[in-house]
CSV table of C-alpha atoms in Angstrom, one decimal:
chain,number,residue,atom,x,y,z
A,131,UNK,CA,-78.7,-37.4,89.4
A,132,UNK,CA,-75.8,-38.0,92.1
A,133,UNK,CA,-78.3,-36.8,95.0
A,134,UNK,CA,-81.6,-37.3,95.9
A,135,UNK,CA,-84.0,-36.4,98.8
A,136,UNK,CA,-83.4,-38.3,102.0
A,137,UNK,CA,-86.2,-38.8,104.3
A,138,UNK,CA,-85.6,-36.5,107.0
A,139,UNK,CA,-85.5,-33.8,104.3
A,140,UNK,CA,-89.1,-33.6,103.7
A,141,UNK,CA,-90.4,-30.5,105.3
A,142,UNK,CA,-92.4,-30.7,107.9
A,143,UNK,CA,-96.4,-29.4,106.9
A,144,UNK,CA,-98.4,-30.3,109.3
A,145,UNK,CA,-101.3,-28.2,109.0
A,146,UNK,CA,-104.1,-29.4,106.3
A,147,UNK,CA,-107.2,-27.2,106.0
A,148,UNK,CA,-107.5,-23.5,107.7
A,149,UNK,CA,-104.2,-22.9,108.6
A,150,UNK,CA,-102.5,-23.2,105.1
A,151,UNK,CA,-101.2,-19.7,104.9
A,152,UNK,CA,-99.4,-20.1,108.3
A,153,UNK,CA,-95.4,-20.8,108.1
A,154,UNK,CA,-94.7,-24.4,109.2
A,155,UNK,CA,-91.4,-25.2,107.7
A,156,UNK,CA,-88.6,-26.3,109.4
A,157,UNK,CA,-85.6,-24.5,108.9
A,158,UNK,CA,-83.4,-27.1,108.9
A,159,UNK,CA,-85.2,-29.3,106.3
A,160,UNK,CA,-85.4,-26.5,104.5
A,161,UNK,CA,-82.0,-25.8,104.4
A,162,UNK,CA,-81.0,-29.6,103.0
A,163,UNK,CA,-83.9,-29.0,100.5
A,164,UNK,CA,-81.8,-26.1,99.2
A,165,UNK,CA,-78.4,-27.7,99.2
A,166,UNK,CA,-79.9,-30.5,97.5
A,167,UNK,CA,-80.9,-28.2,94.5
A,168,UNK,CA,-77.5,-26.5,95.0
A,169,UNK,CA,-75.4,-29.5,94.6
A,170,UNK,CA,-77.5,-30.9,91.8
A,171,UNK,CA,-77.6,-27.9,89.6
A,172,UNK,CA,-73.8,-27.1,90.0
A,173,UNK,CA,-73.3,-31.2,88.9
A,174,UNK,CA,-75.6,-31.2,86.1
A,175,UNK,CA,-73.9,-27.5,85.0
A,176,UNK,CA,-70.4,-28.9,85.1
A,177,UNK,CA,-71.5,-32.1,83.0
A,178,UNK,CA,-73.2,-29.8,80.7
A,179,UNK,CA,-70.8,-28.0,80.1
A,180,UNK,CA,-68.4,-30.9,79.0
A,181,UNK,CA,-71.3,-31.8,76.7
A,182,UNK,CA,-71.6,-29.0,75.2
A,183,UNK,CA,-67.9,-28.5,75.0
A,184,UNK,CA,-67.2,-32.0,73.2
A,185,UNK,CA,-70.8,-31.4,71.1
A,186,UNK,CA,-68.7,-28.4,69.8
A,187,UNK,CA,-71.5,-25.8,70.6
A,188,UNK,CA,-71.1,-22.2,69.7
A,189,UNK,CA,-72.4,-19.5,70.5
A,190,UNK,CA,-75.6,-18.9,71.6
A,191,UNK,CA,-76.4,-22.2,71.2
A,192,UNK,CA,-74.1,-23.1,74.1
A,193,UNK,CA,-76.0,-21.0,76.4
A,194,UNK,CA,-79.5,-22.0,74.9
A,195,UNK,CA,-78.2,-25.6,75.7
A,196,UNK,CA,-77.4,-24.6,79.3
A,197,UNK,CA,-80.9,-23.2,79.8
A,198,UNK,CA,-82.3,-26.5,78.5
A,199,UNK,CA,-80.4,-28.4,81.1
A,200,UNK,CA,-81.4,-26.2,83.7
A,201,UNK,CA,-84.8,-26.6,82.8
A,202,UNK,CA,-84.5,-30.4,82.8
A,203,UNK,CA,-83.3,-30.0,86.1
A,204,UNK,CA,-86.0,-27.9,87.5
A,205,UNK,CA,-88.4,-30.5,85.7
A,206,UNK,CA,-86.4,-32.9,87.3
A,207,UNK,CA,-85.8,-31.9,91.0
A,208,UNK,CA,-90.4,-31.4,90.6
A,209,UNK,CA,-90.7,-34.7,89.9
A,210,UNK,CA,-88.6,-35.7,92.4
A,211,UNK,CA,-90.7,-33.4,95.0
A,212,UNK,CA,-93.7,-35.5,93.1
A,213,UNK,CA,-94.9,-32.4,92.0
A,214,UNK,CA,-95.8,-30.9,95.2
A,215,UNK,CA,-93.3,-28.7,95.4
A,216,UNK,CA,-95.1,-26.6,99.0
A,217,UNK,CA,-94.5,-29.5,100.9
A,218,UNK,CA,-90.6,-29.4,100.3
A,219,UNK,CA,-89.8,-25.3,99.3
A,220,UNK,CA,-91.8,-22.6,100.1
A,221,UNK,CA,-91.7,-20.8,96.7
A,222,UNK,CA,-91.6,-21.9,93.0
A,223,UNK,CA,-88.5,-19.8,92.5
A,224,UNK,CA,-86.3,-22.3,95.0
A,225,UNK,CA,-86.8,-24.8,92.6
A,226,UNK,CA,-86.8,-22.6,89.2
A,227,UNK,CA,-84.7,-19.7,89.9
A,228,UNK,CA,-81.8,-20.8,92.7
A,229,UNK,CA,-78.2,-21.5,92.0
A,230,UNK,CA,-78.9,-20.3,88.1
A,231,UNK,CA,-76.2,-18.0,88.0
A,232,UNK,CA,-74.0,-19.8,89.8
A,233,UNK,CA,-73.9,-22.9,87.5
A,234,UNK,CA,-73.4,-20.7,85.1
A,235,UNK,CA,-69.7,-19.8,85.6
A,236,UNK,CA,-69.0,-23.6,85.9
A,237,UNK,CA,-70.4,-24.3,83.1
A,238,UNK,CA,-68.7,-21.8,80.8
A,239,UNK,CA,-65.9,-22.9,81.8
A,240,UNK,CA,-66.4,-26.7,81.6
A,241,UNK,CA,-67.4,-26.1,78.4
A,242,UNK,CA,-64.8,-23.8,77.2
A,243,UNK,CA,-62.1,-26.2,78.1
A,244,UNK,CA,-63.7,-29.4,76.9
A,245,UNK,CA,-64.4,-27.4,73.7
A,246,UNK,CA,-60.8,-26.4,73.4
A,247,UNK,CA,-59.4,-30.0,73.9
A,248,UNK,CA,-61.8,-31.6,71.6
A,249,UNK,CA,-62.0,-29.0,68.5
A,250,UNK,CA,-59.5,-26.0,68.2
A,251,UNK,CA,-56.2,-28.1,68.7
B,277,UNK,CA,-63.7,-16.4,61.9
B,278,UNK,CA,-62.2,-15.8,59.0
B,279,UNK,CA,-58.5,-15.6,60.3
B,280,UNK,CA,-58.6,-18.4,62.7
B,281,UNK,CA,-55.6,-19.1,64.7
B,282,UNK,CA,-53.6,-22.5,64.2
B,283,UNK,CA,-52.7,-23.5,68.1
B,284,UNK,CA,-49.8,-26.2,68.6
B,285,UNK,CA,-51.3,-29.1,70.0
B,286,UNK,CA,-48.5,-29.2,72.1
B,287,UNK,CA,-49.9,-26.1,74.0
B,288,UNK,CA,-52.9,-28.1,75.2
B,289,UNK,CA,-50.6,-30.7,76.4
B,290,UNK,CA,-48.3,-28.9,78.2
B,291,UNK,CA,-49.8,-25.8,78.9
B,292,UNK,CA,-53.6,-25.7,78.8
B,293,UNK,CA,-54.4,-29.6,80.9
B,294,UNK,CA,-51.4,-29.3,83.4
B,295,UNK,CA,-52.5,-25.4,84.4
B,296,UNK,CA,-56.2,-27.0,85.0
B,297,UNK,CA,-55.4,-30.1,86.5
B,298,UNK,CA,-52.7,-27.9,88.5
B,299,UNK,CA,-55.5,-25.0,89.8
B,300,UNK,CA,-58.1,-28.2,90.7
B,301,UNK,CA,-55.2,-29.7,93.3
B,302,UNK,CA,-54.2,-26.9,94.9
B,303,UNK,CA,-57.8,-26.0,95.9
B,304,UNK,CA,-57.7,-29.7,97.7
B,305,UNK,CA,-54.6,-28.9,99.1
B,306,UNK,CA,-55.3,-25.7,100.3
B,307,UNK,CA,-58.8,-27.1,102.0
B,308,UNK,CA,-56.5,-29.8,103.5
B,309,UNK,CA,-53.9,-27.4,104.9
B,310,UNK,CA,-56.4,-25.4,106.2
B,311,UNK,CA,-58.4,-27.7,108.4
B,312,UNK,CA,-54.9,-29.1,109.7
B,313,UNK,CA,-54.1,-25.9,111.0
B,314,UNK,CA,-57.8,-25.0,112.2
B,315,UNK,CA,-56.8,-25.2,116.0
B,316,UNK,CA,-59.7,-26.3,118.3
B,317,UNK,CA,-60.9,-23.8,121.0
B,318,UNK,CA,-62.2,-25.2,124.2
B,319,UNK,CA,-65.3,-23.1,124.5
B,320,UNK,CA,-65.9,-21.5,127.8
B,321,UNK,CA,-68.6,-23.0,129.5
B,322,UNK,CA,-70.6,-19.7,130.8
B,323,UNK,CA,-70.7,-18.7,126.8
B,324,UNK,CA,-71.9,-21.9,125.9
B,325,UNK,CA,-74.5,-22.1,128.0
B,326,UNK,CA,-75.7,-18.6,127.3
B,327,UNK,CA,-75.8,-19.1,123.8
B,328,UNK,CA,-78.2,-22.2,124.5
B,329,UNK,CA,-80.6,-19.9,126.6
B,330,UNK,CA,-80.4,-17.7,124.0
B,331,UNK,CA,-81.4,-20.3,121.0
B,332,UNK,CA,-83.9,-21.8,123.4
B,333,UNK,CA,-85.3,-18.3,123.9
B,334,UNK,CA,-85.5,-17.7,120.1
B,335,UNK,CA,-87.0,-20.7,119.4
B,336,UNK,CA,-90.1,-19.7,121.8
B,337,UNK,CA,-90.3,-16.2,119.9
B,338,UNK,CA,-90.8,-18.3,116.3
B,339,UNK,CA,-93.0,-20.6,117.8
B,340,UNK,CA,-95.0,-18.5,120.2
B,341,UNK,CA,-98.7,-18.9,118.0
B,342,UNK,CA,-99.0,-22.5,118.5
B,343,UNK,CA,-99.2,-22.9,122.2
B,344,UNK,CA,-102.1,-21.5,124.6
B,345,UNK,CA,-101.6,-18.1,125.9
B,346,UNK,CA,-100.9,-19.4,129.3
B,347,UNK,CA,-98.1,-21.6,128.4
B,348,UNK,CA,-96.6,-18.8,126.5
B,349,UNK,CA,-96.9,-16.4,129.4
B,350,UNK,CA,-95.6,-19.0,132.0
B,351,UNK,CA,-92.3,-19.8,129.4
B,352,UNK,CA,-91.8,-15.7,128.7
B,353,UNK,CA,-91.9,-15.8,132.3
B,354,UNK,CA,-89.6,-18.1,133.0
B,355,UNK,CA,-87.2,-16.4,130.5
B,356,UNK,CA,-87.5,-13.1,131.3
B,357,UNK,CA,-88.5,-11.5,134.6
B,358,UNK,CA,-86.4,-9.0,136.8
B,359,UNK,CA,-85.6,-11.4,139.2
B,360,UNK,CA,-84.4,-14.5,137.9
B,361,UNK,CA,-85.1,-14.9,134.8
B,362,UNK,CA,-82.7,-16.6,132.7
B,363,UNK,CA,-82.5,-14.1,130.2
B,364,UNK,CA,-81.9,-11.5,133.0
B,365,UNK,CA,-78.4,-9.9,133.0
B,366,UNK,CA,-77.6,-8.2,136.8
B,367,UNK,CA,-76.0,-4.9,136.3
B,368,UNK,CA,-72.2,-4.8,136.8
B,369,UNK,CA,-71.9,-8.2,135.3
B,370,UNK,CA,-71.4,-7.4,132.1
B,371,UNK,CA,-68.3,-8.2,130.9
B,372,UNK,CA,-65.8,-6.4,129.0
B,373,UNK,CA,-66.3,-7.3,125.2
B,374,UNK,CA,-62.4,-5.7,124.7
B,375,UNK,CA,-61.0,-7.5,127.8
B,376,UNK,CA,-62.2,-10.3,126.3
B,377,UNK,CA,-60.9,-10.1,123.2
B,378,UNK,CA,-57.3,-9.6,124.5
B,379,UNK,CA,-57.8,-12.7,126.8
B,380,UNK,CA,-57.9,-15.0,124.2
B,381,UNK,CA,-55.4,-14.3,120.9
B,382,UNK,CA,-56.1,-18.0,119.5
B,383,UNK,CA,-59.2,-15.9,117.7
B,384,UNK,CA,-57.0,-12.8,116.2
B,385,UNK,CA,-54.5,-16.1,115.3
B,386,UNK,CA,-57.2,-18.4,113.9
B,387,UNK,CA,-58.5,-15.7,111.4
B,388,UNK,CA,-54.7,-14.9,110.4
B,389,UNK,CA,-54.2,-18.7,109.4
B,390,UNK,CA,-57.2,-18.8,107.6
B,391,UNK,CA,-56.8,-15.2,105.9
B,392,UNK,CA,-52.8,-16.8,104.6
B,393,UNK,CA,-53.9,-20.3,103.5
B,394,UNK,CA,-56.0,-18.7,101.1
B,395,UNK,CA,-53.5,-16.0,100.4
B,396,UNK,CA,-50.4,-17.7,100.0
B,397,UNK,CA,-51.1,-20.4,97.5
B,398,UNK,CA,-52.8,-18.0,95.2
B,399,UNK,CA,-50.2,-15.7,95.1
B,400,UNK,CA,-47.5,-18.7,94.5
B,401,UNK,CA,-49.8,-20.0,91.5
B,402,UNK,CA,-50.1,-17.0,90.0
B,403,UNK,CA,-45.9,-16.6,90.3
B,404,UNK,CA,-45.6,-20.1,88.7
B,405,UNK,CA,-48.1,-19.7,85.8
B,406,UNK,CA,-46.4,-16.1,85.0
B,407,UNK,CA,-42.9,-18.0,85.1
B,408,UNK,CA,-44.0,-21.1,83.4
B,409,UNK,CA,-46.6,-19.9,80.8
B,410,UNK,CA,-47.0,-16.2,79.9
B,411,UNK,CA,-47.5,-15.3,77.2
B,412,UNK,CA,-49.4,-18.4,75.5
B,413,UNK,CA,-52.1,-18.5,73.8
B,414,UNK,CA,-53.5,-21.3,75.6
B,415,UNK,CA,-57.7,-21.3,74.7
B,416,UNK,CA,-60.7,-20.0,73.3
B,417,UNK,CA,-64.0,-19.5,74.7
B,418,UNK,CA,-66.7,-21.0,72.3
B,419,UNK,CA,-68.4,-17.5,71.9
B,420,UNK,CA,-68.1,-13.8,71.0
B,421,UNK,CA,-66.9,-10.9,72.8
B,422,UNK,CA,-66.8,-7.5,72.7
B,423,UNK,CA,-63.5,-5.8,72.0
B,424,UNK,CA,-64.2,-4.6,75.9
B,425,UNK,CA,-62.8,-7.9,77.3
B,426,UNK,CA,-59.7,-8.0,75.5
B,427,UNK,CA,-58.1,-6.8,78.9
B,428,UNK,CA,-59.9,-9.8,81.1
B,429,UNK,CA,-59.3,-12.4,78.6
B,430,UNK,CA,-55.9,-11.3,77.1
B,431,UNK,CA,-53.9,-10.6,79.5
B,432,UNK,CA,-50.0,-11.2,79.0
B,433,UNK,CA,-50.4,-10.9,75.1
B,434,UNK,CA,-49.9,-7.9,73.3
B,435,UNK,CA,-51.3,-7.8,70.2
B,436,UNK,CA,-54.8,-6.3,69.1
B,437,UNK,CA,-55.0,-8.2,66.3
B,438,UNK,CA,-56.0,-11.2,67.6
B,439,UNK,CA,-59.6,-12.1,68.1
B,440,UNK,CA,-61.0,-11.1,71.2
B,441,UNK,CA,-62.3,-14.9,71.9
B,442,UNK,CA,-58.8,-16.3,72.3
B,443,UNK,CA,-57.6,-16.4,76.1
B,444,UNK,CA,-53.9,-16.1,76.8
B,445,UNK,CA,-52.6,-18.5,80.1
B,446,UNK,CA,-52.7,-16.3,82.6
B,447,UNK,CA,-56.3,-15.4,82.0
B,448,UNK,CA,-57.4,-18.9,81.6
B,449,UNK,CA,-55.6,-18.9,85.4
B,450,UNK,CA,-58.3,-16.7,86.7
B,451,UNK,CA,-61.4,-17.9,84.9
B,452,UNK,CA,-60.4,-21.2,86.4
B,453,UNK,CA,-59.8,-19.7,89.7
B,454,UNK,CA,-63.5,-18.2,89.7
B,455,UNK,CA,-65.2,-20.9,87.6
B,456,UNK,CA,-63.8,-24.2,89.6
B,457,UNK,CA,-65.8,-22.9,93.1
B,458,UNK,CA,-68.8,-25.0,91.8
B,459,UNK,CA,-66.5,-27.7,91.5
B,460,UNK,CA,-64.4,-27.4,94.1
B,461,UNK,CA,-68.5,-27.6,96.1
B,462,UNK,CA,-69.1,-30.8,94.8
B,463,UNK,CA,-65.5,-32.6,95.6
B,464,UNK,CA,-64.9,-31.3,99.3
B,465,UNK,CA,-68.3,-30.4,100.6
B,466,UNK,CA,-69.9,-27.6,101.5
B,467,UNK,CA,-67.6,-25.4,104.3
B,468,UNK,CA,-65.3,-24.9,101.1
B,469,UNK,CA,-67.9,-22.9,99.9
B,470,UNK,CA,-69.2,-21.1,102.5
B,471,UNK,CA,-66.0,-20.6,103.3
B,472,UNK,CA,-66.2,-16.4,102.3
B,473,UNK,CA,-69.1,-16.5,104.3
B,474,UNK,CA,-68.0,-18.0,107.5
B,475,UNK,CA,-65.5,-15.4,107.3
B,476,UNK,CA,-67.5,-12.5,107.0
B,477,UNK,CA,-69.5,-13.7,110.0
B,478,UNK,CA,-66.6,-14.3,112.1
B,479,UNK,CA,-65.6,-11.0,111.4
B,480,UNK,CA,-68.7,-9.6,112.0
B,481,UNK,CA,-68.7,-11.6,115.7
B,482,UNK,CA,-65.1,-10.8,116.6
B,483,UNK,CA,-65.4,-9.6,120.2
B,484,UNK,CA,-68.8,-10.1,120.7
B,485,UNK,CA,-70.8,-9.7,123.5
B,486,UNK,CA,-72.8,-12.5,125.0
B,487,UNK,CA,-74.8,-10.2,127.5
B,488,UNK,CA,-76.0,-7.8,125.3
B,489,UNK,CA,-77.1,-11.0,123.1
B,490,UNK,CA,-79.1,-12.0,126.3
B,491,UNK,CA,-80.4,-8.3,126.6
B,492,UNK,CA,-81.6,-8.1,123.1
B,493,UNK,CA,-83.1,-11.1,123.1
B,494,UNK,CA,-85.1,-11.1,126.1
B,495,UNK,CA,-86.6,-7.4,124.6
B,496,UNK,CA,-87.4,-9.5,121.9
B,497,UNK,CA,-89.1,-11.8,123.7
B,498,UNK,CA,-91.1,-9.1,125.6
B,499,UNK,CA,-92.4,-7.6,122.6
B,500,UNK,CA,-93.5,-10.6,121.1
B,501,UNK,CA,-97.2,-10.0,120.6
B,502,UNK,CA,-99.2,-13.4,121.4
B,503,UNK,CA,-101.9,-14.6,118.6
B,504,UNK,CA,-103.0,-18.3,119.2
B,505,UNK,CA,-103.2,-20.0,115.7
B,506,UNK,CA,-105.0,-23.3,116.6
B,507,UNK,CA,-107.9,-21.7,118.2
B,508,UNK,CA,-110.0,-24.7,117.0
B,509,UNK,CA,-107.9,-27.2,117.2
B,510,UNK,CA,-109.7,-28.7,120.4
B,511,UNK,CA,-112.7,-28.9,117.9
B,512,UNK,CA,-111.1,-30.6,115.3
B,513,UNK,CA,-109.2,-33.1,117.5
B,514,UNK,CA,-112.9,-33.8,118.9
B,515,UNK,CA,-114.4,-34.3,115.2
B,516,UNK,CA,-111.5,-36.8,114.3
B,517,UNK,CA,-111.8,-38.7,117.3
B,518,UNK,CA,-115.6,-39.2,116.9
B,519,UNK,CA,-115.3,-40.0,113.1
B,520,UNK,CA,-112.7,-42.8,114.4
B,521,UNK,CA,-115.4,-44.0,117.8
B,522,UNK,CA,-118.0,-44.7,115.1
């Protein structure tokens, strides 16, 4: 993966015990968190797609493939949280859900043009 | 696929690679062209220094809970009573939001520029690709469609024969005009993509008014309902200092 976490992204929690439901996130941390996910799901869709256009994938195997990358990403960008994912995003679906759609438009068409170079020439 | 179509190779030489390596290059060129011409304003100095009262203010209102009561009386305070309070606009002072507007054209200019580097190169692509390369039959998208699309993805051909997969030149214009913003993202940073968004805002903010910004803000701040969170946190600082003494 092209970009990772720099220190000053980590959220700031502060709080331990008692005050757990109160919102302590900085906005601005925040913000990089989700640009990082951004920027790493739009890369791995574009590469994906060249993948899966030079694999030769048809079909709904193409998009199955896409939603195995995506997952591998979300797996990915966890461990990369080291699976504490509250301390960096405030909800699962930043990690699971953003930028989905997206990457998708890249990647169909990353994939229809590697697939076109590669196999119907 | 029964009936699948036999493209010249030459058509992804010359038509299908130059068209894509063509539509990435003028998206750099047009993010270059645009921040040559982005002219700098000089902000004014009263606006600037009203929009810091105004963040300072807002960032009092989100973090009101976590200081003492006092505190957060003596800072609303300081913001906002009748007599001078920073967030306290005097009547008759308010300035003109239209006046303004007229005073400084380099805004109704700016947005112009902006509004024609995006225009202009699209319009002169799409010119070129219909001169160049209509009516090829330049790709094919790796999975079905429903006759529906023929329209999006055929464009310039005119024969309903062909499967609906197969994407004439011209479309393959726009689906790389839509589908190389994620690229286009990663190459040149993020303003190219918030681009549509920056827009919108500055449209939004075109003439706006600083003083009511202060008004607003300082109601805000008024009705801000005070609810210490760390109620025990003189408690808890005592425990963790005692566990460290012994």
């Amino acid at each position: 993966m092209a970009v990772g976490h720099g220190d000053s992204s980590s959220s700031d929690k502060k709080s331990t015990d008692a005050l757990n439901d109160l919102q302590t996130f900085n906005a601005e941390n925040l913000q990089s968190n989700m640009k990082v996910i951004y920027y790493s799901r739009t890369f791995l869709s574009i590469i994906g797609g060249v993948i899966a256009g030079i694999l030769g994938f048809k079909g709904l195997i193409g998009f199955v493939f896409y939603f195995l990358v995506m997952a591998i990403t979300s797996a990915a960008l966890t461990a990369k949280a080291k699976f504490s994912i509250h301390s960096y995003f405030d909800t699962w679906n930043r990690v699971l859900l953003d930028g989905f759609f997206g990457g998708l438009m890249s990647f169909v068409l990353f994939w229809t043009f590697a697939y076109d170079i590669v196999h119907i020439f | 696929m029964a009936e699948d179509l036999v493209l010249d190779t030459a058509i992804r030489d010359w038509v299908l690679i130059p068209l894509s390596i063509v539509m990435v290059l003028i998206g750099v060129l047009r993010y270059f062209v645009s921040k040559l011409m982005r002219s700098t304003q000089v902000p004014d100095g009263k606006i600037v220094k009203e929009g810091q009262v105004i963040v300072r203010a807002r960032n009092l209102r989100a973090a009101a809970n976590f200081i003492p009561p006092k505190s957060f009386r003596a800072r609303r305070a300081y913001f906002s009573n009748e007599e001078n309070g920073l967030l306290h606009v005097p009547k008759g002072q308010a300035q003109n939001p239209q006046a303004q507007m007229f005073s400084d054209p380099n805004m109704a200019m700016d947005m112009m520029k902006k509004n024609l580097s995006m225009i202009i190169p699209q319009t002169l692509t799409f010119a070129w690709v219909n001169f160049f390369f209509s009516g090829f039959v330049a790709a094919k998208i790796p999975f079905p469609l429903t006759q529906r699309f023929r329209s999006m993805l055929q464009n310039g051909i005119d024969l309903s024969t062909v499967d609906v997969s197969y994407v004439s030149s011209r479309s393959w214009y726009f689906l790389n005009l839509f589908g190389l913003r994620g690229l286009f993202s990663l190459i040149l940073g993020e303003d190219n993509a918030t681009d549509d968004a920056q827009r919108m805002m500055q449209m939004s903010g075109f003439g706006f008014d600083p003083t009511k910004n202060l008004g607003a803000e300082k109601d805000g701040l008024d009705i801000v309902q005070h609810e210490w969170a760390l109620p025990k946190f003189e408690q808890r600082a005592e425990a963790v200092l005692r566990k460290l003494v012994s």
